[in-house]
Amino acid sequence: MHHKTTIEPFRIKVVEQIRLTTEAERRQFLQHAQYNPFLLHSDEVIIDLLTDSGTSAMSANQWSAIMRGDESYAGARSWLRMESTIRDLTGYPYILPTHQGRAAEHLLYSRIGGPGKVFISNTHFDTTRANVEFSGATAIDIPIEEGKHPEVYHPFKGNLDTGRLEALIERHGAENIGAVILTVTNNSGGGQPVSMANARAISEICKQHGILYILDACRIAENAYFIHQREEGYREKSYREIAHEMFGLADGCIMSAKKDGLVNMGGFLALRDLDLALKCRTVLIITEGYSTYGGLSGRDMEAIAIGLEEVFEPDYLNYRIKSTGYMGEQLRKIGVPLIWPPGGHAIYVDAKAFYPHIPVEEFPGQALACELYLKAGIRCCEIGSVMFGKYDENGKLIPAAMELVRLAIPRRVYTQSHIDYVVETFRELEQETERAHGYRITYEPPFLRHFTARFEPVV
Ligand code: F0G
């Protein structure tokens, strides 16, 4: 029998109550949060699509391993288990545990960054860019051209433009390139996958010039699924083998385990080079914790070791990517403009096209995020000029390349009816687009402003 519906390959054992608020209540909550969904309380939210990070539901297996966590300061059994899982998966010998991805970024980029250094990526995630820039270095994004056009189909829209990479190496000099960072899947570029061919071409260029090559691997299992489906020669390989092959092309990786690690907290830095690992370990011990726990409890390390195995299970990955695709297909069917094809962990709506009457200076993405919340209690995140906008010397906004709203899907948390509710909400918002208005910023910090900025409506 051929099944058309891809079901969630799990049963629900524990539930968490959702408070169903009214639109009037939400209007007050949002005003109180100064029109920044990051400042809402989670009890005020019905469906939380703010992030897929740290929001996974853990399995019964992970929860039972929590009890086995060994909380010894040094050389804990749980650490040895996590370390050997990561070594097997990545092939990298030196593993540094951290409390999350950005802590691993800090360990590495604070050591190899600094003024005069240049980092090149398909797209730096916001914390990656912030860590690079905080060190005094420069971060340059070079996605392929197709990756910049929401409607253009490409099977690997997350690819890095290798022609531009060679030109940048020529211009800046290989000795000034801190690292090439390949983000798989490319989160800020729409959660789009990177092909093995692209990862390999970058590896060859980096080897030829002696440049460090780092994978930002927090969604590498999802990326492996796309390679399996779309790239010639990978149909017979397991998802884990595909990921292992990709790790093998690079000199190391940073991983936020809060994504494909299927845990609520954790991360690591893994490296091939002993000298570099020792340098980073010094920062690890100063800022995170001793080298056999980083910022983690023993129980966290147990859960990570299991999560990194479960995430490669074929039924899980198939459900995961299909359910994200389902949301994308339903929204596209009703005419919502979005990045196509759907990525692995999220759907990215093109807010500039959804609200063409709101100028980028008034943040159409922020407007859509606010409307989704008011209408249905859906929380999501702007990825546009609030997150990436800069100012020129006259204080005029230099907008981001795209004005997107990201609907990120937590792993193993929501069912198809939750997704249908989101689609229904869009159907209603589409009927009343002209009612939406822009926002202006009333407060912003110098780095990562989207987390804490405050807004007021432009009316
Ligand atoms: N790299 C990428 C590609 C990420 O998506 C994130 C986090 C990080 C690094 C940093 O990891 O949060 O554990 O410190 N992304 C989350 C998101 C926050 O919502 O996309 P972290």
PDB file of N, CA and C in Angstrom, residues 287-361:
ATOM      1  N   THR A 287      36.598  30.196  29.897  1.00  0.00           N
ATOM      2  CA  THR A 287      35.257  30.762  29.751  1.00  0.00           C
ATOM      3  C   THR A 287      34.117  29.766  29.931  1.00  0.00           C
ATOM      4  N   GLU A 288      34.316  28.495  29.621  1.00  0.00           N
ATOM      5  CA  GLU A 288      33.208  27.536  29.630  1.00  0.00           C
ATOM      6  C   GLU A 288      33.277  26.559  30.796  1.00  0.00           C
ATOM      7  N   GLY A 289      34.416  25.949  30.953  1.00  0.00           N
ATOM      8  CA  GLY A 289      34.561  24.929  31.988  1.00  0.00           C
ATOM      9  C   GLY A 289      35.723  24.015  31.622  1.00  0.00           C
ATOM     10  N   TYR A 290      35.981  23.060  32.467  1.00  0.00           N
ATOM     11  CA  TYR A 290      37.087  22.136  32.216  1.00  0.00           C
ATOM     12  C   TYR A 290      36.852  21.372  30.906  1.00  0.00           C
ATOM     13  N   SER A 291      37.938  20.857  30.327  1.00  0.00           N
ATOM     14  CA  SER A 291      37.864  20.349  28.951  1.00  0.00           C
ATOM     15  C   SER A 291      37.052  19.066  28.796  1.00  0.00           C
ATOM     16  N   THR A 292      36.632  18.430  29.893  1.00  0.00           N
ATOM     17  CA  THR A 292      35.792  17.241  29.726  1.00  0.00           C
ATOM     18  C   THR A 292      34.316  17.504  30.088  1.00  0.00           C
ATOM     19  N   TYR A 293      33.942  18.749  30.170  1.00  0.00           N
ATOM     20  CA  TYR A 293      32.498  19.034  30.248  1.00  0.00           C
ATOM     21  C   TYR A 293      32.106  20.364  29.597  1.00  0.00           C
ATOM     22  N   GLY A 294      33.096  21.259  29.357  1.00  0.00           N
ATOM     23  CA  GLY A 294      32.741  22.557  28.781  1.00  0.00           C
ATOM     24  C   GLY A 294      31.674  23.192  29.629  1.00  0.00           C
ATOM     25  N   GLY A 295      30.599  23.612  29.038  1.00  0.00           N
ATOM     26  CA  GLY A 295      29.521  24.210  29.832  1.00  0.00           C
ATOM     27  C   GLY A 295      28.398  23.234  30.108  1.00  0.00           C
ATOM     28  N   LEU A 296      28.678  21.939  30.055  1.00  0.00           N
ATOM     29  CA  LEU A 296      27.596  20.950  30.092  1.00  0.00           C
ATOM     30  C   LEU A 296      27.582  20.113  31.355  1.00  0.00           C
ATOM     31  N   SER A 297      26.396  19.656  31.732  1.00  0.00           N
ATOM     32  CA  SER A 297      26.264  18.632  32.768  1.00  0.00           C
ATOM     33  C   SER A 297      26.505  17.280  32.123  1.00  0.00           C
ATOM     34  N   GLY A 298      26.851  16.302  32.937  1.00  0.00           N
ATOM     35  CA  GLY A 298      27.012  14.942  32.429  1.00  0.00           C
ATOM     36  C   GLY A 298      25.749  14.455  31.731  1.00  0.00           C
ATOM     37  N   ARG A 299      24.588  14.786  32.313  1.00  0.00           N
ATOM     38  CA  ARG A 299      23.332  14.321  31.704  1.00  0.00           C
ATOM     39  C   ARG A 299      23.104  14.934  30.329  1.00  0.00           C
ATOM     40  N   ASP A 300      23.518  16.206  30.149  1.00  0.00           N
ATOM     41  CA  ASP A 300      23.397  16.818  28.817  1.00  0.00           C
ATOM     42  C   ASP A 300      24.238  16.032  27.809  1.00  0.00           C
ATOM     43  N   MET A 301      25.416  15.619  28.247  1.00  0.00           N
ATOM     44  CA  MET A 301      26.336  14.941  27.321  1.00  0.00           C
ATOM     45  C   MET A 301      25.791  13.571  26.915  1.00  0.00           C
ATOM     46  N   GLU A 302      25.118  12.895  27.853  1.00  0.00           N
ATOM     47  CA  GLU A 302      24.454  11.626  27.517  1.00  0.00           C
ATOM     48  C   GLU A 302      23.400  11.852  26.432  1.00  0.00           C
ATOM     49  N   ALA A 303      22.584  12.888  26.647  1.00  0.00           N
ATOM     50  CA  ALA A 303      21.487  13.151  25.707  1.00  0.00           C
ATOM     51  C   ALA A 303      22.024  13.519  24.323  1.00  0.00           C
ATOM     52  N   ILE A 304      23.121  14.253  24.274  1.00  0.00           N
ATOM     53  CA  ILE A 304      23.721  14.628  22.981  1.00  0.00           C
ATOM     54  C   ILE A 304      24.209  13.379  22.255  1.00  0.00           C
ATOM     55  N   ALA A 305      24.889  12.502  22.990  1.00  0.00           N
ATOM     56  CA  ALA A 305      25.428  11.288  22.358  1.00  0.00           C
ATOM     57  C   ALA A 305      24.295  10.503  21.691  1.00  0.00           C
ATOM     58  N   ILE A 306      23.148  10.421  22.356  1.00  0.00           N
ATOM     59  CA  ILE A 306      22.016   9.674  21.783  1.00  0.00           C
ATOM     60  C   ILE A 306      21.347  10.460  20.655  1.00  0.00           C
ATOM     61  N   GLY A 307      21.189  11.776  20.864  1.00  0.00           N
ATOM     62  CA  GLY A 307      20.562  12.618  19.834  1.00  0.00           C
ATOM     63  C   GLY A 307      21.320  12.553  18.517  1.00  0.00           C
ATOM     64  N   LEU A 308      22.630  12.551  18.594  1.00  0.00           N
ATOM     65  CA  LEU A 308      23.436  12.511  17.367  1.00  0.00           C
ATOM     66  C   LEU A 308      23.300  11.180  16.623  1.00  0.00           C
ATOM     67  N   GLU A 309      22.833  10.155  17.303  1.00  0.00           N
ATOM     68  CA  GLU A 309      22.527   8.887  16.618  1.00  0.00           C
ATOM     69  C   GLU A 309      21.096   8.933  16.063  1.00  0.00           C
ATOM     70  N   GLU A 310      20.153   9.348  16.917  1.00  0.00           N
ATOM     71  CA  GLU A 310      18.735   9.327  16.500  1.00  0.00           C
ATOM     72  C   GLU A 310      18.454  10.205  15.284  1.00  0.00           C
ATOM     73  N   VAL A 311      19.193  11.293  15.179  1.00  0.00           N
ATOM     74  CA  VAL A 311      18.895  12.249  14.108  1.00  0.00           C
ATOM     75  C   VAL A 311      19.153  11.664  12.718  1.00  0.00           C
ATOM     76  N   PHE A 312      19.970  10.627  12.648  1.00  0.00           N
ATOM     77  CA  PHE A 312      20.256  10.015  11.343  1.00  0.00           C
ATOM     78  C   PHE A 312      19.319   8.857  11.002  1.00  0.00           C
ATOM     79  N   GLU A 313      18.355   8.553  11.892  1.00  0.00           N
ATOM     80  CA  GLU A 313      17.411   7.465  11.579  1.00  0.00           C
ATOM     81  C   GLU A 313      16.561   7.852  10.365  1.00  0.00           C
ATOM     82  N   PRO A 314      16.490   6.974   9.362  1.00  0.00           N
ATOM     83  CA  PRO A 314      15.807   7.325   8.110  1.00  0.00           C
ATOM     84  C   PRO A 314      14.356   7.764   8.295  1.00  0.00           C
ATOM     85  N   ASP A 315      13.583   7.105   9.152  1.00  0.00           N
ATOM     86  CA  ASP A 315      12.179   7.493   9.304  1.00  0.00           C
ATOM     87  C   ASP A 315      12.053   8.870   9.944  1.00  0.00           C
ATOM     88  N   TYR A 316      12.953   9.147  10.872  1.00  0.00           N
ATOM     89  CA  TYR A 316      12.943  10.476  11.483  1.00  0.00           C
ATOM     90  C   TYR A 316      13.244  11.545  10.435  1.00  0.00           C
ATOM     91  N   LEU A 317      14.332  11.393   9.706  1.00  0.00           N
ATOM     92  CA  LEU A 317      14.744  12.444   8.758  1.00  0.00           C
ATOM     93  C   LEU A 317      13.718  12.624   7.648  1.00  0.00           C
ATOM     94  N   ASN A 318      13.124  11.512   7.217  1.00  0.00           N
ATOM     95  CA  ASN A 318      12.114  11.594   6.176  1.00  0.00           C
ATOM     96  C   ASN A 318      10.907  12.408   6.662  1.00  0.00           C
ATOM     97  N   TYR A 319      10.442  12.097   7.880  1.00  0.00           N
ATOM     98  CA  TYR A 319       9.327  12.861   8.453  1.00  0.00           C
ATOM     99  C   TYR A 319       9.713  14.328   8.626  1.00  0.00           C
ATOM    100  N   ARG A 320      10.911  14.557   9.094  1.00  0.00           N
ATOM    101  CA  ARG A 320      11.359  15.914   9.385  1.00  0.00           C
ATOM    102  C   ARG A 320      11.345  16.800   8.128  1.00  0.00           C
ATOM    103  N   ILE A 321      11.985  16.328   7.086  1.00  0.00           N
ATOM    104  CA  ILE A 321      12.100  17.158   5.883  1.00  0.00           C
ATOM    105  C   ILE A 321      10.754  17.230   5.159  1.00  0.00           C
ATOM    106  N   LYS A 322      10.004  16.114   5.188  1.00  0.00           N
ATOM    107  CA  LYS A 322       8.681  16.132   4.533  1.00  0.00           C
ATOM    108  C   LYS A 322       7.740  17.091   5.246  1.00  0.00           C
ATOM    109  N   SER A 323       7.802  17.165   6.573  1.00  0.00           N
ATOM    110  CA  SER A 323       6.834  18.023   7.254  1.00  0.00           C
ATOM    111  C   SER A 323       7.170  19.500   7.042  1.00  0.00           C
ATOM    112  N   THR A 324       8.447  19.831   6.952  1.00  0.00           N
ATOM    113  CA  THR A 324       8.803  21.212   6.601  1.00  0.00           C
ATOM    114  C   THR A 324       8.323  21.506   5.173  1.00  0.00           C
ATOM    115  N   GLY A 325       8.558  20.553   4.279  1.00  0.00           N
ATOM    116  CA  GLY A 325       8.129  20.713   2.889  1.00  0.00           C
ATOM    117  C   GLY A 325       6.616  20.870   2.782  1.00  0.00           C
ATOM    118  N   TYR A 326       5.879  20.139   3.632  1.00  0.00           N
ATOM    119  CA  TYR A 326       4.411  20.212   3.628  1.00  0.00           C
ATOM    120  C   TYR A 326       3.949  21.643   3.907  1.00  0.00           C
ATOM    121  N   MET A 327       4.549  22.271   4.914  1.00  0.00           N
ATOM    122  CA  MET A 327       4.158  23.649   5.221  1.00  0.00           C
ATOM    123  C   MET A 327       4.451  24.548   4.025  1.00  0.00           C
ATOM    124  N   GLY A 328       5.626  24.371   3.431  1.00  0.00           N
ATOM    125  CA  GLY A 328       6.011  25.179   2.272  1.00  0.00           C
ATOM    126  C   GLY A 328       5.048  24.996   1.111  1.00  0.00           C
ATOM    127  N   GLU A 329       4.704  23.742   0.834  1.00  0.00           N
ATOM    128  CA  GLU A 329       3.817  23.475  -0.310  1.00  0.00           C
ATOM    129  C   GLU A 329       2.431  24.067  -0.094  1.00  0.00           C
ATOM    130  N   GLN A 330       1.908  23.909   1.131  1.00  0.00           N
ATOM    131  CA  GLN A 330       0.569  24.449   1.423  1.00  0.00           C
ATOM    132  C   GLN A 330       0.560  25.976   1.290  1.00  0.00           C
ATOM    133  N   LEU A 331       1.606  26.614   1.791  1.00  0.00           N
ATOM    134  CA  LEU A 331       1.648  28.078   1.723  1.00  0.00           C
ATOM    135  C   LEU A 331       1.794  28.537   0.275  1.00  0.00           C
ATOM    136  N   ARG A 332       2.590  27.816  -0.474  1.00  0.00           N
ATOM    137  CA  ARG A 332       2.786  28.194  -1.879  1.00  0.00           C
ATOM    138  C   ARG A 332       1.480  28.047  -2.667  1.00  0.00           C
ATOM    139  N   LYS A 333       0.750  26.977  -2.330  1.00  0.00           N
ATOM    140  CA  LYS A 333      -0.518  26.716  -3.001  1.00  0.00           C
ATOM    141  C   LYS A 333      -1.483  27.890  -2.851  1.00  0.00           C
ATOM    142  N   ILE A 334      -1.462  28.539  -1.690  1.00  0.00           N
ATOM    143  CA  ILE A 334      -2.400  29.658  -1.500  1.00  0.00           C
ATOM    144  C   ILE A 334      -1.746  30.993  -1.878  1.00  0.00           C
ATOM    145  N   GLY A 335      -0.579  30.927  -2.494  1.00  0.00           N
ATOM    146  CA  GLY A 335       0.005  32.137  -3.074  1.00  0.00           C
ATOM    147  C   GLY A 335       0.916  32.942  -2.161  1.00  0.00           C
ATOM    148  N   VAL A 336       1.339  32.372  -1.036  1.00  0.00           N
ATOM    149  CA  VAL A 336       2.265  33.102  -0.159  1.00  0.00           C
ATOM    150  C   VAL A 336       3.668  33.057  -0.792  1.00  0.00           C
ATOM    151  N   PRO A 337       4.311  34.227  -0.972  1.00  0.00           N
ATOM    152  CA  PRO A 337       5.640  34.231  -1.585  1.00  0.00           C
ATOM    153  C   PRO A 337       6.684  33.712  -0.602  1.00  0.00           C
ATOM    154  N   LEU A 338       7.448  32.702  -1.014  1.00  0.00           N
ATOM    155  CA  LEU A 338       8.452  32.174  -0.085  1.00  0.00           C
ATOM    156  C   LEU A 338       9.677  31.663  -0.821  1.00  0.00           C
ATOM    157  N   ILE A 339      10.717  31.429  -0.048  1.00  0.00           N
ATOM    158  CA  ILE A 339      11.935  30.885  -0.648  1.00  0.00           C
ATOM    159  C   ILE A 339      11.629  29.471  -1.108  1.00  0.00           C
ATOM    160  N   TRP A 340      11.932  29.210  -2.352  1.00  0.00           N
ATOM    161  CA  TRP A 340      11.600  27.942  -2.967  1.00  0.00           C
ATOM    162  C   TRP A 340      12.857  27.293  -3.510  1.00  0.00           C
ATOM    163  N   PRO A 341      13.040  25.989  -3.373  1.00  0.00           N
ATOM    164  CA  PRO A 341      12.196  25.047  -2.646  1.00  0.00           C
ATOM    165  C   PRO A 341      12.339  25.210  -1.127  1.00  0.00           C
ATOM    166  N   PRO A 342      11.468  24.550  -0.338  1.00  0.00           N
ATOM    167  CA  PRO A 342      11.577  24.644   1.123  1.00  0.00           C
ATOM    168  C   PRO A 342      12.925  24.119   1.615  1.00  0.00           C
ATOM    169  N   GLY A 343      13.434  24.721   2.660  1.00  0.00           N
ATOM    170  CA  GLY A 343      14.668  24.236   3.273  1.00  0.00           C
ATOM    171  C   GLY A 343      14.370  23.100   4.242  1.00  0.00           C
ATOM    172  N   GLY A 344      15.333  22.813   5.112  1.00  0.00           N
ATOM    173  CA  GLY A 344      15.192  21.673   6.002  1.00  0.00           C
ATOM    174  C   GLY A 344      14.460  21.968   7.297  1.00  0.00           C
ATOM    175  N   HIS A 345      14.744  23.112   7.896  1.00  0.00           N
ATOM    176  CA  HIS A 345      14.246  23.351   9.255  1.00  0.00           C
ATOM    177  C   HIS A 345      13.218  24.455   9.324  1.00  0.00           C
ATOM    178  N   ALA A 346      12.974  25.136   8.208  1.00  0.00           N
ATOM    179  CA  ALA A 346      12.133  26.323   8.295  1.00  0.00           C
ATOM    180  C   ALA A 346      11.619  26.717   6.929  1.00  0.00           C
ATOM    181  N   ILE A 347      10.544  27.495   6.956  1.00  0.00           N
ATOM    182  CA  ILE A 347      10.020  28.123   5.747  1.00  0.00           C
ATOM    183  C   ILE A 347      10.282  29.621   5.888  1.00  0.00           C
ATOM    184  N   TYR A 348      10.748  30.202   4.815  1.00  0.00           N
ATOM    185  CA  TYR A 348      11.105  31.616   4.829  1.00  0.00           C
ATOM    186  C   TYR A 348      10.166  32.365   3.899  1.00  0.00           C
ATOM    187  N   VAL A 349       9.317  33.189   4.495  1.00  0.00           N
ATOM    188  CA  VAL A 349       8.354  33.947   3.703  1.00  0.00           C
ATOM    189  C   VAL A 349       9.000  35.262   3.285  1.00  0.00           C
ATOM    190  N   ASP A 350       8.771  35.616   2.026  1.00  0.00           N
ATOM    191  CA  ASP A 350       9.308  36.867   1.473  1.00  0.00           C
ATOM    192  C   ASP A 350       8.349  38.002   1.856  1.00  0.00           C
ATOM    193  N   ALA A 351       8.682  38.683   2.942  1.00  0.00           N
ATOM    194  CA  ALA A 351       7.772  39.700   3.494  1.00  0.00           C
ATOM    195  C   ALA A 351       7.692  40.929   2.598  1.00  0.00           C
ATOM    196  N   LYS A 352       8.780  41.196   1.847  1.00  0.00           N
ATOM    197  CA  LYS A 352       8.764  42.356   0.947  1.00  0.00           C
ATOM    198  C   LYS A 352       7.708  42.140  -0.137  1.00  0.00           C
ATOM    199  N   ALA A 353       7.579  40.904  -0.596  1.00  0.00           N
ATOM    200  CA  ALA A 353       6.567  40.600  -1.619  1.00  0.00           C
ATOM    201  C   ALA A 353       5.174  40.474  -0.994  1.00  0.00           C
ATOM    202  N   PHE A 354       5.092  40.033   0.260  1.00  0.00           N
ATOM    203  CA  PHE A 354       3.787  39.874   0.928  1.00  0.00           C
ATOM    204  C   PHE A 354       3.189  41.236   1.269  1.00  0.00           C
ATOM    205  N   TYR A 355       4.050  42.156   1.708  1.00  0.00           N
ATOM    206  CA  TYR A 355       3.613  43.516   2.058  1.00  0.00           C
ATOM    207  C   TYR A 355       4.357  44.542   1.205  1.00  0.00           C
ATOM    208  N   PRO A 356       4.065  44.597  -0.100  1.00  0.00           N
ATOM    209  CA  PRO A 356       4.833  45.488  -0.979  1.00  0.00           C
ATOM    210  C   PRO A 356       4.661  46.967  -0.633  1.00  0.00           C
ATOM    211  N   HIS A 357       3.613  47.288   0.120  1.00  0.00           N
ATOM    212  CA  HIS A 357       3.380  48.705   0.436  1.00  0.00           C
ATOM    213  C   HIS A 357       4.193  49.183   1.637  1.00  0.00           C
ATOM    214  N   ILE A 358       4.871  48.266   2.336  1.00  0.00           N
ATOM    215  CA  ILE A 358       5.680  48.692   3.489  1.00  0.00           C
ATOM    216  C   ILE A 358       7.142  48.833   3.043  1.00  0.00           C
ATOM    217  N   PRO A 359       7.715  50.045   3.124  1.00  0.00           N
ATOM    218  CA  PRO A 359       9.102  50.226   2.679  1.00  0.00           C
ATOM    219  C   PRO A 359      10.090  49.489   3.589  1.00  0.00           C
ATOM    220  N   VAL A 360      11.252  49.107   3.047  1.00  0.00           N
ATOM    221  CA  VAL A 360      12.212  48.346   3.864  1.00  0.00           C
ATOM    222  C   VAL A 360      12.643  49.119   5.109  1.00  0.00           C
ATOM    223  N   GLU A 361      12.626  50.450   5.034  1.00  0.00           N
ATOM    224  CA  GLU A 361      12.981  51.268   6.212  1.00  0.00           C
ATOM    225  C   GLU A 361      11.986  51.055   7.350  1.00  0.00           C
TER     226      GLU A 361
END
